[in-house]
XYZ file of C-alpha atoms in Angstrom:
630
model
C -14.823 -28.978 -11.286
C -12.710 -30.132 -14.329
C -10.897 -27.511 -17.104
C -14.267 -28.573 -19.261
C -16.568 -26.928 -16.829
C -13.523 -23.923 -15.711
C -13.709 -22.832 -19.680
C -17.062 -23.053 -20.292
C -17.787 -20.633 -17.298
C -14.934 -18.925 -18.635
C -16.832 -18.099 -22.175
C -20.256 -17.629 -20.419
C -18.711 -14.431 -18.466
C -15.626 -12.888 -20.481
C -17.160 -10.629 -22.701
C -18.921 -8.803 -19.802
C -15.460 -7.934 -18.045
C -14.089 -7.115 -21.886
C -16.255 -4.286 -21.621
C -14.235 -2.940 -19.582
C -11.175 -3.583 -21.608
C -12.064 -2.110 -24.945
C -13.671 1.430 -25.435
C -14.866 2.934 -28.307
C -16.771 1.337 -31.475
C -15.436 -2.346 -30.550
C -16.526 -1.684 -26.858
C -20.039 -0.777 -27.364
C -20.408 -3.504 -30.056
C -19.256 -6.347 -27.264
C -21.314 -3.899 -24.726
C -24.854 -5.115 -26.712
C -23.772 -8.973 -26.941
C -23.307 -8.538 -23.244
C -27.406 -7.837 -22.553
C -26.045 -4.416 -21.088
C -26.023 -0.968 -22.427
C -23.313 0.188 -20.041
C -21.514 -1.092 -17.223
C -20.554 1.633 -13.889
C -17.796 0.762 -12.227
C -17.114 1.663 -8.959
C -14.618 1.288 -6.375
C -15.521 -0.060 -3.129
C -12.198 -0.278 -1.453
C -11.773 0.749 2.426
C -10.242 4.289 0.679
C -13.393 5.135 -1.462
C -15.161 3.436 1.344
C -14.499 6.033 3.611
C -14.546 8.895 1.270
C -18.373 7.838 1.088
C -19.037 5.078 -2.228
C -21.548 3.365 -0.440
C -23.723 6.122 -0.694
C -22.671 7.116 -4.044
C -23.825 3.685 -4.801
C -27.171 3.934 -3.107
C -27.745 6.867 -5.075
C -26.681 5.062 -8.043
C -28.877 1.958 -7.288
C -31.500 4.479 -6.931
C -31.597 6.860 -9.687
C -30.983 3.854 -12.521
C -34.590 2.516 -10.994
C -36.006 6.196 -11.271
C -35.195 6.318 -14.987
C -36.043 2.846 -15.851
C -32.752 1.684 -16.704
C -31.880 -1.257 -13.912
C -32.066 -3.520 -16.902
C -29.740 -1.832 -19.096
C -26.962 -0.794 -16.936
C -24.735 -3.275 -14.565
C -23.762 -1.985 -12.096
C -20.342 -3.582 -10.613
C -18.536 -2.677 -7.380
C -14.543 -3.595 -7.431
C -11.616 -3.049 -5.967
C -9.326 -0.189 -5.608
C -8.532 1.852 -9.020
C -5.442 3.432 -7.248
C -6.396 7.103 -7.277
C -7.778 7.042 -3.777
C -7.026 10.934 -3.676
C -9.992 11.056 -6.096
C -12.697 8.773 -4.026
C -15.106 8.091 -4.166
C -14.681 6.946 -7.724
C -17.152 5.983 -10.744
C -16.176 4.564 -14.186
C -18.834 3.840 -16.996
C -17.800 1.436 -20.167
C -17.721 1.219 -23.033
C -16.655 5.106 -22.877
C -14.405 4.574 -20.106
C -15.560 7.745 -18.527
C -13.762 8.526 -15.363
C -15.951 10.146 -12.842
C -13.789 11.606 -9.560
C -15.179 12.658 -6.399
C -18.620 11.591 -7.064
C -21.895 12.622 -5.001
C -24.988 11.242 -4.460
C -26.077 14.670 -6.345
C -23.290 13.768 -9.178
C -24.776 10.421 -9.722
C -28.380 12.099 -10.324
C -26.540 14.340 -13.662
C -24.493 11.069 -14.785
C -27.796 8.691 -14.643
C -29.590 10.970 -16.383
C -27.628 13.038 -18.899
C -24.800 10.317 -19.581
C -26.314 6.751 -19.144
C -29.820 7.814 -20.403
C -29.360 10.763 -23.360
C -25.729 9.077 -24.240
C -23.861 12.929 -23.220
C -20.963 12.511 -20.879
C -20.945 14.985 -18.147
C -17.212 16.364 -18.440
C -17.400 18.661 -15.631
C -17.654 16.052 -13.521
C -14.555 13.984 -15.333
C -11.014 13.380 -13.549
C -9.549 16.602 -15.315
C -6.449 14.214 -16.347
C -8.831 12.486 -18.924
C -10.446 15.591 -20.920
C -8.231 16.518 -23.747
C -8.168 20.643 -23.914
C -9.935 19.916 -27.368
C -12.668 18.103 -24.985
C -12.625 14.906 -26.146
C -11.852 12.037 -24.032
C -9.153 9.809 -22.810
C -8.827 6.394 -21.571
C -7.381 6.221 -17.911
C -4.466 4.128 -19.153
C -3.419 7.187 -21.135
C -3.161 9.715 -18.004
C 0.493 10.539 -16.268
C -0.541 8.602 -13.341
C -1.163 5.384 -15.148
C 0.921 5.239 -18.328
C 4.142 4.321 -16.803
C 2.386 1.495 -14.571
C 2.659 -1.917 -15.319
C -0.180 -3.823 -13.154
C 0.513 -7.706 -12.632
C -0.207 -7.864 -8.996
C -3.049 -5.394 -9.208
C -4.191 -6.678 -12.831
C -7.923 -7.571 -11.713
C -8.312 -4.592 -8.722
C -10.735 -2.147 -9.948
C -11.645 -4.283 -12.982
C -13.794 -7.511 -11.571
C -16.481 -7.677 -9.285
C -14.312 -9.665 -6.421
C -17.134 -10.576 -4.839
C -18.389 -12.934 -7.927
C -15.917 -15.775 -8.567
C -17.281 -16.026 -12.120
C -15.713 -13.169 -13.213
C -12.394 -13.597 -11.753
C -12.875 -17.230 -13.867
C -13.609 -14.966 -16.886
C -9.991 -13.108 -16.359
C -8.284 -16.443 -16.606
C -9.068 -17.267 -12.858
C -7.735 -20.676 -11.679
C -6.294 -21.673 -15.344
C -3.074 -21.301 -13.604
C -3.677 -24.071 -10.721
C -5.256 -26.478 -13.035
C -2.047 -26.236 -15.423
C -0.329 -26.804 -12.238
C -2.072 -30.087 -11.214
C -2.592 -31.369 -14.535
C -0.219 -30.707 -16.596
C 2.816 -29.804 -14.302
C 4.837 -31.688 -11.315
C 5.714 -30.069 -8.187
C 9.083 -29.508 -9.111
C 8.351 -28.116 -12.218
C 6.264 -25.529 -10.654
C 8.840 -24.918 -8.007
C 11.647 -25.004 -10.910
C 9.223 -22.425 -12.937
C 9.198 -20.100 -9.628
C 12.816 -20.269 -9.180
C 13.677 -19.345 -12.740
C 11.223 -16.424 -12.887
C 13.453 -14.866 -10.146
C 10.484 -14.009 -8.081
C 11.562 -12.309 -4.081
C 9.082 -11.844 -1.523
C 7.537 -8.501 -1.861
C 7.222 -8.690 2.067
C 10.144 -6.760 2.853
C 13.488 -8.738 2.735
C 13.062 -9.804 -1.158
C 14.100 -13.618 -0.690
C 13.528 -15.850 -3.602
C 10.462 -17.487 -3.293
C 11.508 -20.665 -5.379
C 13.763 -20.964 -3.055
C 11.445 -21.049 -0.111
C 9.470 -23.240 -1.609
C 12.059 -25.928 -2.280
C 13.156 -25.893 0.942
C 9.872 -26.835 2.538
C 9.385 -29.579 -0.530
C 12.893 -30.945 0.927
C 11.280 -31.323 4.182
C 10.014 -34.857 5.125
C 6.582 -34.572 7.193
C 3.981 -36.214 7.201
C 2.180 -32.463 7.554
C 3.057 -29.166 5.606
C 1.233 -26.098 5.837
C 1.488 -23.139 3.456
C 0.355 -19.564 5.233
C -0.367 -15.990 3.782
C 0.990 -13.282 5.381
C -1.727 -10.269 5.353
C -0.737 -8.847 8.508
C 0.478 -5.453 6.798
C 1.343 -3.241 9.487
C 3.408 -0.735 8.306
C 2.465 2.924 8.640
C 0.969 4.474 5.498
C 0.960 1.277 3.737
C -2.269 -0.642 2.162
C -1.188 -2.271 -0.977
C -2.018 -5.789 1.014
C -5.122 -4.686 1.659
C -6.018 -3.380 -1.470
C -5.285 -6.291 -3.273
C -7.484 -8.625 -1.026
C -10.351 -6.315 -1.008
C -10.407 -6.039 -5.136
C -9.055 -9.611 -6.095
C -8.566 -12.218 -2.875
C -9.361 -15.163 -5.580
C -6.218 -14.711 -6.900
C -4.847 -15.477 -3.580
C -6.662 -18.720 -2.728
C -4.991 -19.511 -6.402
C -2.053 -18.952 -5.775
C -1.703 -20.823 -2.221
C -3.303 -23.697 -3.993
C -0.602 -24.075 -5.945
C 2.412 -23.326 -2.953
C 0.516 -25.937 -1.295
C 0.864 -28.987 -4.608
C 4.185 -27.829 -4.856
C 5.618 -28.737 -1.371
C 3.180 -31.433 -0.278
C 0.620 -29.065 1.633
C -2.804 -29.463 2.129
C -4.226 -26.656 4.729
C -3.506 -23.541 4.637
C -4.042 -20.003 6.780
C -4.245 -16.561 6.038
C -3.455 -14.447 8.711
C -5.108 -11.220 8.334
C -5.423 -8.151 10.565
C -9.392 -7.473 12.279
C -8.638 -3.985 11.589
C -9.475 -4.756 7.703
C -13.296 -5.698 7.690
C -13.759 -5.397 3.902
C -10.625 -7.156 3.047
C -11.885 -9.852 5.696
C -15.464 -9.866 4.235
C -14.047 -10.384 0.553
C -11.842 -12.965 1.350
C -14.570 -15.392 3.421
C -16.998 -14.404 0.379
C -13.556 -16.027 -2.089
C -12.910 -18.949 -0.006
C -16.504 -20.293 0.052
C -17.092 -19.402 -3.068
C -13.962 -21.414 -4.214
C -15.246 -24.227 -2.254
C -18.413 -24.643 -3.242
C -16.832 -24.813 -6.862
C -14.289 -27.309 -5.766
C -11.190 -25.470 -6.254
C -10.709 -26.275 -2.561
C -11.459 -29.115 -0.987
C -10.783 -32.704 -2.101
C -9.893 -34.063 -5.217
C -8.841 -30.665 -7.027
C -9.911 -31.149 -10.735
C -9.550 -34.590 -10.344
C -5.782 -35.116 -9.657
C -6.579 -36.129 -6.235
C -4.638 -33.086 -4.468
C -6.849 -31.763 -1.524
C -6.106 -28.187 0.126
C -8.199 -26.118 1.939
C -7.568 -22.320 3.183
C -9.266 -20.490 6.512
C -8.652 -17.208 8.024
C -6.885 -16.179 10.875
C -7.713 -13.106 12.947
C -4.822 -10.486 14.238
C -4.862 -7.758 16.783
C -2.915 -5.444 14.600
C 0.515 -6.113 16.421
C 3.132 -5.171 14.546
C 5.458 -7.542 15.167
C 3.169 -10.267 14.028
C 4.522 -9.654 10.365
C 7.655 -11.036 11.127
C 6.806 -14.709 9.899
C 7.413 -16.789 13.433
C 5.615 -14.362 15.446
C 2.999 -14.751 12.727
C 2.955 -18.431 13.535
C 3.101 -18.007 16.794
C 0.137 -15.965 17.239
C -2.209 -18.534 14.807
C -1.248 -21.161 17.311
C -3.313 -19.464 20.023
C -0.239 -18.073 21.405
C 1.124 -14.344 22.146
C 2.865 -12.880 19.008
C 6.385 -13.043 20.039
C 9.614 -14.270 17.388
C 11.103 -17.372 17.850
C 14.936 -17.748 17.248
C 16.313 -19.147 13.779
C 17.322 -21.313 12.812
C 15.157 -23.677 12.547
C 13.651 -21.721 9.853
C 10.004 -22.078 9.244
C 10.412 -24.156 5.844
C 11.755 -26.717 8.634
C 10.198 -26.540 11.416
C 7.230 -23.464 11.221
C 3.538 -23.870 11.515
C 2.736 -26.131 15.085
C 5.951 -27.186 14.532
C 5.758 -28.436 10.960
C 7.534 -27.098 7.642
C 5.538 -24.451 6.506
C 5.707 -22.028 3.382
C 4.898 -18.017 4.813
C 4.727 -15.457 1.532
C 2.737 -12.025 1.776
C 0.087 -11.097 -0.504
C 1.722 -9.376 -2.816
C 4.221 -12.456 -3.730
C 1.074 -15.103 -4.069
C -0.488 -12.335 -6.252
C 1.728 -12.869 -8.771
C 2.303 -16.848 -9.039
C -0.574 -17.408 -11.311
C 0.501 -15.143 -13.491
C 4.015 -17.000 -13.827
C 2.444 -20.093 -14.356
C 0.166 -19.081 -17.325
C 3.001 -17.115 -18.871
C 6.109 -18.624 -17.728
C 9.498 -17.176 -16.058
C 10.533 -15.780 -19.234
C 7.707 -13.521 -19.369
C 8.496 -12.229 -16.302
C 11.824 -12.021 -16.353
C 11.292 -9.620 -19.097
C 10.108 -7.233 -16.858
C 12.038 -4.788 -13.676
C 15.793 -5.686 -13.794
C 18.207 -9.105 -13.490
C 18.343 -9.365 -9.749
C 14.663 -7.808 -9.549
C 12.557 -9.237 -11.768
C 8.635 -8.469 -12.402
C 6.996 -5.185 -10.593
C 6.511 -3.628 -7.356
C 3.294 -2.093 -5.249
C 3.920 0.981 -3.590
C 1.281 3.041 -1.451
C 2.085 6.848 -2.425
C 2.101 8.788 0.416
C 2.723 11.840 2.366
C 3.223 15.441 0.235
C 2.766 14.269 -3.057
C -0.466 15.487 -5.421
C -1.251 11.900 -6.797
C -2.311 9.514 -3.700
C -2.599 5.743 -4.029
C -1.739 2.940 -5.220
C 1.273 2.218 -7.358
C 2.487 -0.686 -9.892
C 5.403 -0.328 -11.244
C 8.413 -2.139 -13.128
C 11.218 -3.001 -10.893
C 13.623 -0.487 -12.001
C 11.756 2.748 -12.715
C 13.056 5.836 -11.254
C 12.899 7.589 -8.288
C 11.988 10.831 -10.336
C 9.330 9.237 -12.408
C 7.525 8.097 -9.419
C 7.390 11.496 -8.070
C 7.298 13.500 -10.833
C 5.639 11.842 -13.567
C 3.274 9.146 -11.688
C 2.678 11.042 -8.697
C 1.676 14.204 -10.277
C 4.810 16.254 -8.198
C 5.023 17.525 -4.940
C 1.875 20.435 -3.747
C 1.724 24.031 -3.413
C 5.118 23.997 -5.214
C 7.238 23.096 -2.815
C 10.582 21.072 -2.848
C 11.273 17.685 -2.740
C 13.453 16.260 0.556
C 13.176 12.330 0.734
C 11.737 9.310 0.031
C 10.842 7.150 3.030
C 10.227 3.519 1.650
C 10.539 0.174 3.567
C 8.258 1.803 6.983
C 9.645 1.177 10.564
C 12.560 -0.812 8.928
C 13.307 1.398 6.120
C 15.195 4.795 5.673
C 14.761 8.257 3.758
C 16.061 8.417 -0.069
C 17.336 12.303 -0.458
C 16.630 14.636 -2.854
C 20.515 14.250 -4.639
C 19.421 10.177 -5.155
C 15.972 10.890 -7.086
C 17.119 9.298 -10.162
C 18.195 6.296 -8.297
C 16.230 2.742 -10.033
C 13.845 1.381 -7.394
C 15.009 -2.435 -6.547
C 16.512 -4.591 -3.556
C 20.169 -4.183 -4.205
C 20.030 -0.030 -5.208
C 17.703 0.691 -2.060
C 19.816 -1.096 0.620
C 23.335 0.302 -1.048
C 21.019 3.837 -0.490
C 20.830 2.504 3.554
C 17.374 1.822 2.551
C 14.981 -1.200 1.753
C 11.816 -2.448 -0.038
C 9.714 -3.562 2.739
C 6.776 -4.140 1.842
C 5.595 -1.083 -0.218
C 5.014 2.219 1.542
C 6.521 5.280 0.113
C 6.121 8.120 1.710
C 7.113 11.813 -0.248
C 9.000 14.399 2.485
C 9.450 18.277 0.976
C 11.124 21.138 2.357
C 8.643 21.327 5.516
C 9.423 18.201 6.471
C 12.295 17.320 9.816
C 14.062 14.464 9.003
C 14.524 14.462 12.809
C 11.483 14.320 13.611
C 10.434 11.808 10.765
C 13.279 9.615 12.450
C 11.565 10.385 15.813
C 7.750 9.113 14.625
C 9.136 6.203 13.185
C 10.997 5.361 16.297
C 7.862 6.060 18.518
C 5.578 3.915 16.575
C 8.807 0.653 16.818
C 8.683 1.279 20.870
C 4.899 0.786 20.791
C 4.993 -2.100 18.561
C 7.889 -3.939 20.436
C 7.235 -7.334 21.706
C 9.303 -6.859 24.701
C 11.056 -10.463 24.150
C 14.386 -9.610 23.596
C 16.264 -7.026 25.767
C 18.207 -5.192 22.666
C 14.867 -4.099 21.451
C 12.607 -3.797 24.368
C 15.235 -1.453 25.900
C 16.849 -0.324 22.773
C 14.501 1.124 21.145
C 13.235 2.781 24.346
C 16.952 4.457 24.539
C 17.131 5.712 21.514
C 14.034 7.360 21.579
C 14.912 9.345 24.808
C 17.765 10.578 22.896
C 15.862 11.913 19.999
C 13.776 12.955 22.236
C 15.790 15.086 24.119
C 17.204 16.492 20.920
C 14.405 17.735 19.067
C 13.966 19.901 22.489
C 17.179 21.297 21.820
C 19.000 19.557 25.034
C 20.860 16.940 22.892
C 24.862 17.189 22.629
C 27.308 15.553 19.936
C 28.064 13.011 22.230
C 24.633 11.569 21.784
C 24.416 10.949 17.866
C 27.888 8.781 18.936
C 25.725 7.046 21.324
C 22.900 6.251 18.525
C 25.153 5.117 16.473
C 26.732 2.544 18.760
C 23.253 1.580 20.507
C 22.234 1.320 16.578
C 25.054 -1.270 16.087
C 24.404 -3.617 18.846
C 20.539 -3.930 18.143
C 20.985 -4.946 14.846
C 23.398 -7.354 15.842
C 21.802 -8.940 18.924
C 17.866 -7.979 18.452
C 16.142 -11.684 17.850
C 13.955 -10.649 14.798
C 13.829 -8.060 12.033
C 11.698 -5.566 14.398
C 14.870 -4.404 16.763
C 17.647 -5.435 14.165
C 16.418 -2.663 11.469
C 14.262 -0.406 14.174
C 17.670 2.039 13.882
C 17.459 2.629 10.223
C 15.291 5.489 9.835
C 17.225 6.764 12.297
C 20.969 5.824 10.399
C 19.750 7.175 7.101
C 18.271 10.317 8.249
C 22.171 10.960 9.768
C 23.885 9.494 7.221
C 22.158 12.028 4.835
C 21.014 15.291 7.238
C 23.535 15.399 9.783
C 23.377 19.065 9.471
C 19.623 19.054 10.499
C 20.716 16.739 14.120
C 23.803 19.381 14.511
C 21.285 22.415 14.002
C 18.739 20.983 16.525
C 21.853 20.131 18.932
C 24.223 23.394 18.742
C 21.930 26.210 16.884
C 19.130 25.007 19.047
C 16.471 25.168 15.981
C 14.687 23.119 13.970
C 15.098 23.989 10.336
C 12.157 23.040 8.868
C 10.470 25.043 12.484
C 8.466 21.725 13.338
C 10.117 20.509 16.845
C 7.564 22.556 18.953
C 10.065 23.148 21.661
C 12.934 24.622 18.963
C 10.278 26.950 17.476
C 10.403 30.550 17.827
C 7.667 32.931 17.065
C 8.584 36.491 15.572
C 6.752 39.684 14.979
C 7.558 41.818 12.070
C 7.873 45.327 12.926
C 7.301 46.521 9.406
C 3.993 44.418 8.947
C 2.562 44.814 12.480
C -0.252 47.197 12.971
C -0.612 47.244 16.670
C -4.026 45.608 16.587
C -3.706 43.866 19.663
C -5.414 40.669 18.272
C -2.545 38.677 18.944
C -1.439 39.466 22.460
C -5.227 39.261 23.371
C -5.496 35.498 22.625
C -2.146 34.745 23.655
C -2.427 32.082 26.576
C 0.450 32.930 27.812
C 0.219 36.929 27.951
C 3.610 36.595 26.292
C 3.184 38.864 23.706
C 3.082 43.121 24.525
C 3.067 46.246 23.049
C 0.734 49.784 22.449
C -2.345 50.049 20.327
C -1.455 51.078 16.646
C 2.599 50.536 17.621
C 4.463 46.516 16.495
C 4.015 43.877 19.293
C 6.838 41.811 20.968
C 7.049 38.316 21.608
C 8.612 37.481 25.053
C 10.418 34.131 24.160
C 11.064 33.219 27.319
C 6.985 33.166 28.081
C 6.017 31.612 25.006
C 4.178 28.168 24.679
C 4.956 27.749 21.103
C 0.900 27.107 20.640
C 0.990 29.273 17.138
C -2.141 31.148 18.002
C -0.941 34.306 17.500
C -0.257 33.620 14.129
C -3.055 32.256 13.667
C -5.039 35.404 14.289
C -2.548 37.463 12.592
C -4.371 39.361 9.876
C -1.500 41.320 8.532
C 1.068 37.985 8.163
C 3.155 39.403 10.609
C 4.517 37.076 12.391
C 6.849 34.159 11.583
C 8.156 30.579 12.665
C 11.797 29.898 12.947
């Protein structure tokens, strides 16, 4: 392949993706030169997946050959738009009509009333685009978008990602043939380094920095790896951006690997993401067979070739030399540092490991240069960040944002609020390893530096919305359950640790704790983050630090009031009848397991506390709302 050949199946293919870039007049216009009417988007990620695309496609596929129009209409399926709450999802350019929650039945009206007779079905729009005059909007031009600024996720829900030609037509491998053309490994190293870019894997170190290191190392063998591992509860922006745009990833570990002296690399990758998997294989040969792996990589004789690594989906197989580890044919487990992998990492060898996220962004810094991203997020954070909304929130997905951007507008603005008008608690961000943002810090910038003066981090993307029903006990408690399954066992601080500290939350949120005990966290919490041998045990306290730092009052309630204040420890709950709202039916106490519940025909029931299960059934069959939790 040589830059001849890249742009010239750069022109044959750009206009098509266009399309999908420019709407009105201009859009249909480039829509005819194209050989296609319309183009329907829609999303095949693992969230619209599930919520039932494929058959939303079948029915597409279908109905298009019912009405003649296979030949008029492409039909593309991408990556993930970001609005997985509204899955499965449909898009049709020019128009740039956004169709949520499609059925099979949906497609049937769209085929026929919008592609064929040219009259968009707006009942059947994402509300957020349909002006109250009725005319239409662009998805860029909704709350949930506006603010976003997608780098990262620039080609997910826009390109086919199974078709390498049209990641070529978004500028696709221009980057890596500046790079071994026009630029020297230092330079590109020097052009990392200036654009300030940290590892969006969780602990934000400068990549150019990496990356020198390993250059500095003298082997005769380097090896540059891609974390994909992604473990992190509630989290999927990895995921996402393999399944909607992996070329951009074989790119951009091309070019890690000409910078330090590389020439294989390996992208470990969790089995329990079979699309992202698929995708990827698809990229790899495709990239291949084009000869942007291989040997001689447009002719500057640099040769670099990628293959995949299967994980079990252990946890601790994120952290980078348990990573390593594990592709060597070994168990998971850390090794202790230093030597640091850019020494001595890979079977031994210096080895550059960055996560997804990070690599999705180095082509982008080529092209454009440091400057250009520098321009973006804030002076110690440059560029964006990908965050997978969670949790009690209205807008679900997946998040771009500039480094810097508010607390609040992430809620409020992208997020569309928190449901059923309830009250926003906390943030959790950074997963296992993170810790809960409260309510008084919602206008707090989102980068490194303000999240870890919070007691907080990064990691690598989740963020999960808490409201008023919400224990931050018990959120410290999950957290802590899902580290002590996910533990190695290697090291004694966190094999036993975390085991410790999860008896004593344990035995708090059954209302048996004392005082004493959140001493005895704390001091436990000390010495694993001192002596734990990787990241796992040293920051496995933290949800539980942050939730005490900022709702003390909620670990003294459960430990001297003996309740839970948001009434979600089962064993704290207690189950009430109103006197004034019961009606004697009898309903409850007859499905009460427990007979713990008496009282006459036509006169108010009783609750004998000291019988009852905390099961909720009888207010579940409590017509008259008459009893309550505590």
């Amino acid at each position: 392949m040589t830059l001849e050949e890249l742009n010239r199946i750069k022109q044959e293919h750009e206009k098509i993706v266009q399309v999908r870039e420019i709407v009105a007049s201009e859009g249909e216009k480039l829509a005819k030169e194209t050989g296609y009417r319309k183009q329907v988007l829609v999303c095949g990620g693992t969230g619209c997946t599930s919520s039932g695309s494929k058959k939303v496609l079948d029915a597409l596929h279908k109905s298009l050959k019912d009405n003649g129009l296979e030949d008029e209409i492409l039909v593309v399926r991408t990556g993930c738009f970001g609005l997985c709450s509204l899955g499965p999802i449909m898009i049709v350019y020019p128009e740039g009509a956004f169709y949520s929650q499609a059925t099979p039945e949906g497609v049937q009206r769209i085929v026929k009333e919008h592609l064929k007779e040219g009259n968009i079905v707006k009942d059947l729009l994402y509300k957020e685009t349909v002006h109250t005059d009725g005319s239409i909007i662009s998805l860029s031009e909704t709350d949930f978008y506006k603010k976003q600024l997608r780098i990262a996720l620039r080609n997910c829900g826009v390109i086919d990602p199974e078709d390498i030609n049209e990641y070529i037509a978004v500028d696709g491998y221009q980057a890596l043939a500046k790079a071994l053309t026009t630029m020297t490994p230092d330079d590109v190293i020097n052009e990392i380094t200036a654009s300030g870019l940290r590892g969006r894997g969780g602990g934000g170190f400068p990549t150019g920095r990496k990356w020198s290191f390993a250059k500095a190392s003298v082997n005769d063998v380097k090896y540059v790896c891609c974390n994909a591992d992604e473990g992190d509860p509630g989290a999927f922006m990895d995921r996402s951006i393999l399944e909607g745009d992996p070329q951009c990833i074989i790119e951009a570990m091309a070019i890690a690997g000409y910078a330090i002296g590389a020439h294989h690399g390996f992208v470990y990758i969790r089995a329990e993401y079979p699309i992202a998997v698929q995708r990827l294989q698809i990229a790899i040969d495709q990239a291949r067979s084009m000869g942007f792996l291989g040997k001689n990589i447009f002719g500057s004789g640099f040769d670099f070739d990628i293959e995949i690594r299967l994980g079990a989906g252990a946890f601790v197989c994120g952290e980078e030399t348990a990573l390593m580890t594990s592709i060597e044919g070994h168990r998971g487990e850390p090794r202790p540092r230093p030597p640091f992998p850019a020494v001595k990492g890979l079977f031994g060898k210096p080895t550059v490991l960055n996560n997804v996220e990070t690599y999705a962004n180095i082509a982008q810094i080529i092209l454009k240069g440091s400057e250009w991203f520098t321009s973006m997020g804030t002076p110690t954070s440059p560029g964006t960040k990908v965050f997978a909304l969670g949790g009690k929130i209205t807008n679900v997905g997946l998040v771009e944002i500039p480094m810097g951007t508010t607390l609040r507008e992430i809620i409020e603005e992208i997020g569309g609020g928190i449901p059923n008008g309830k009250k926003f608690k906390a943030a959790q961000t950074g997963g296992p390893s993170g810790g809960c943002i409260p309510a008084k810090h919602i206008d707090t910038p989102i980068d490194y530096d303000s999240l870890i003066k919070l007691g907080s981090m990064m990691g690598s993307g989740g963020m999960i919305i808490l409201d008023e029903d919400t224990c931050m006990v018990d959120i410290a408690k999950f957290y802590l359950e899902f580290t002590v399954d996910e533990s190695c066992g290697k090291c004694t601080p966190c094999r036993v640790g975390t085991r410790r500290l999860l008896q004593i939350l344990d035995k708090i949120t059954k209302g048996k704790g004392t005082m004493e005990d959140l001493d005895k966290i704390e001091e436990l919490a000390k010495h694993m983050q001192l002596s734990s041998l990787c990241a796992l045990g040293q920051t496995a306290p933290n949800p539980i630090l942050s939730t005490m730092n900022y709702f003390r009052d909620e670990y003294i309630a459960h430990i001297q009031d003996k309740t839970c204040p948001a009434a979600v420890c089962k064993a704290l709950k207690k189950y009430e009848i109103i006197s004034d709202k019961c009606k004697g039916c009898t309903l409850c106490a007859r499905n009460c397991p427990a007979n713990a519940i008496t009282g006459k025909v036509k006169t108010p029931h009783v609750i004998n506390q000291d019988k009852c299960i905390k099961c909720g059934v009888c207010m579940n069959n409590c017509r008259f709302r008459a009893i309550e939790v505590h």
